[in-house]
Tab-separated table of C-alpha atoms in Angstrom:
chain	number	residue	atom	x	y	z
A	17	MET	CA	10.981	-12.945	-33.734
A	18	LYS	CA	8.177	-10.490	-34.422
A	19	ALA	CA	7.634	-7.484	-32.160
A	20	GLY	CA	4.323	-8.968	-30.989
A	21	ASP	CA	6.088	-12.204	-30.134
A	22	LEU	CA	8.605	-10.306	-28.047
A	23	GLU	CA	5.819	-8.910	-25.846
A	24	LYS	CA	4.184	-12.338	-25.649
A	25	ALA	CA	7.510	-13.893	-24.606
A	26	ARG	CA	7.980	-11.206	-21.941
A	27	LEU	CA	4.547	-11.936	-20.471
A	28	ILE	CA	5.105	-15.699	-20.512
A	29	ALA	CA	8.542	-15.295	-18.910
A	30	GLY	CA	6.991	-13.129	-16.187
A	31	ALA	CA	4.318	-15.749	-15.503
A	32	ARG	CA	7.028	-18.424	-15.446
A	33	ASP	CA	9.007	-16.462	-12.844
A	34	GLN	CA	5.886	-16.130	-10.678
A	35	ASN	CA	5.131	-19.857	-11.004
A	36	ILE	CA	8.688	-20.756	-10.011
A	37	ALA	CA	8.545	-18.417	-7.010
A	38	MET	CA	5.249	-19.887	-5.779
A	39	ARG	CA	6.417	-23.463	-6.317
A	40	ASP	CA	9.651	-22.797	-4.448
A	41	ARG	CA	7.832	-21.146	-1.539
A	42	LEU	CA	5.470	-24.113	-1.231
A	43	ALA	CA	8.298	-26.639	-1.571
A	44	ALA	CA	10.278	-24.813	1.133
A	45	GLY	CA	7.413	-25.345	3.555
A	46	GLU	CA	6.196	-21.755	3.803
A	47	MET	CA	2.975	-21.561	5.772
A	48	LEU	CA	-0.068	-22.398	3.671
A	49	THR	CA	-3.489	-21.160	4.700
A	50	LEU	CA	-6.917	-21.565	3.193
A	51	CYS	CA	-9.093	-18.479	3.535
A	52	ILE	CA	-12.574	-17.588	2.412
A	53	GLY	CA	-14.084	-14.128	2.100
A	54	GLU	CA	-12.643	-10.641	1.825
A	55	GLY	CA	-11.622	-7.882	4.188
A	56	SER	CA	-13.218	-8.066	7.606
A	57	LYS	CA	-15.267	-11.097	6.526
A	58	THR	CA	-12.204	-13.266	5.886
A	59	ALA	CA	-12.210	-16.593	7.682
A	60	ASN	CA	-9.306	-19.037	7.869
A	61	ILE	CA	-10.089	-22.692	7.423
A	62	VAL	CA	-7.952	-24.935	9.618
A	63	LEU	CA	-6.815	-28.073	7.812
A	64	MET	CA	-5.469	-31.298	9.251
A	65	PRO	CA	-1.692	-31.618	8.740
A	66	ARG	CA	-2.003	-34.686	6.489
A	67	TYR	CA	-4.552	-32.971	4.250
A	68	LEU	CA	-2.453	-29.798	4.182
A	69	ALA	CA	0.581	-31.831	3.068
A	70	GLU	CA	-1.479	-33.385	0.277
A	71	ILE	CA	-2.666	-29.965	-0.898
A	72	ARG	CA	0.903	-28.632	-0.791
A	73	SER	CA	2.126	-31.579	-2.871
A	74	ASP	CA	-0.682	-31.133	-5.399
A	75	LEU	CA	0.093	-27.428	-5.716
A	76	VAL	CA	3.825	-28.055	-6.261
A	77	THR	CA	2.904	-30.558	-8.982
A	78	ALA	CA	0.489	-28.061	-10.568
A	79	PHE	CA	3.119	-25.317	-10.587
A	80	ASN	CA	5.630	-27.726	-12.163
A	81	LEU	CA	3.092	-28.383	-14.925
A	82	ARG	CA	2.531	-24.656	-15.435
A	83	ILE	CA	6.269	-24.055	-15.628
A	84	GLY	CA	6.527	-26.807	-18.238
A	85	GLU	CA	3.739	-25.136	-20.231
A	86	ASN	CA	5.528	-21.786	-19.929
A	87	ASP	CA	8.755	-23.381	-21.165
A	88	ALA	CA	6.984	-24.982	-24.136
A	89	ALA	CA	5.307	-21.694	-25.077
A	90	LEU	CA	8.620	-19.847	-24.878
A	91	LEU	CA	10.380	-22.530	-26.921
A	92	ALA	CA	7.668	-22.225	-29.588
A	93	LEU	CA	8.611	-18.532	-29.784
A	94	GLY	CA	12.303	-19.422	-30.083
A	95	VAL	CA	13.224	-18.578	-26.478
A	96	GLU	CA	15.204	-21.140	-24.512
A	97	THR	CA	14.951	-21.310	-20.734
A	98	ASP	CA	17.434	-22.492	-18.152
A	99	GLY	CA	15.217	-25.507	-17.494
């Protein structure tokens, strides 16, 4: 592995860890809120439970896809993951 590849692998592995953490938090049912704005102008958007469940499911699926992409990128660099 080249030195540049080592740094690339480190960055991908870090992103993978973040994706796993977010997916696991969503899957565990941690509160999910939709906000718009910044600072004192932040407003929370209240979603119906059914719609919120659909968003949560879509996000878990999206994070699973990202994790798969991270794994493929690491494998292309010769780094195996724990799956």
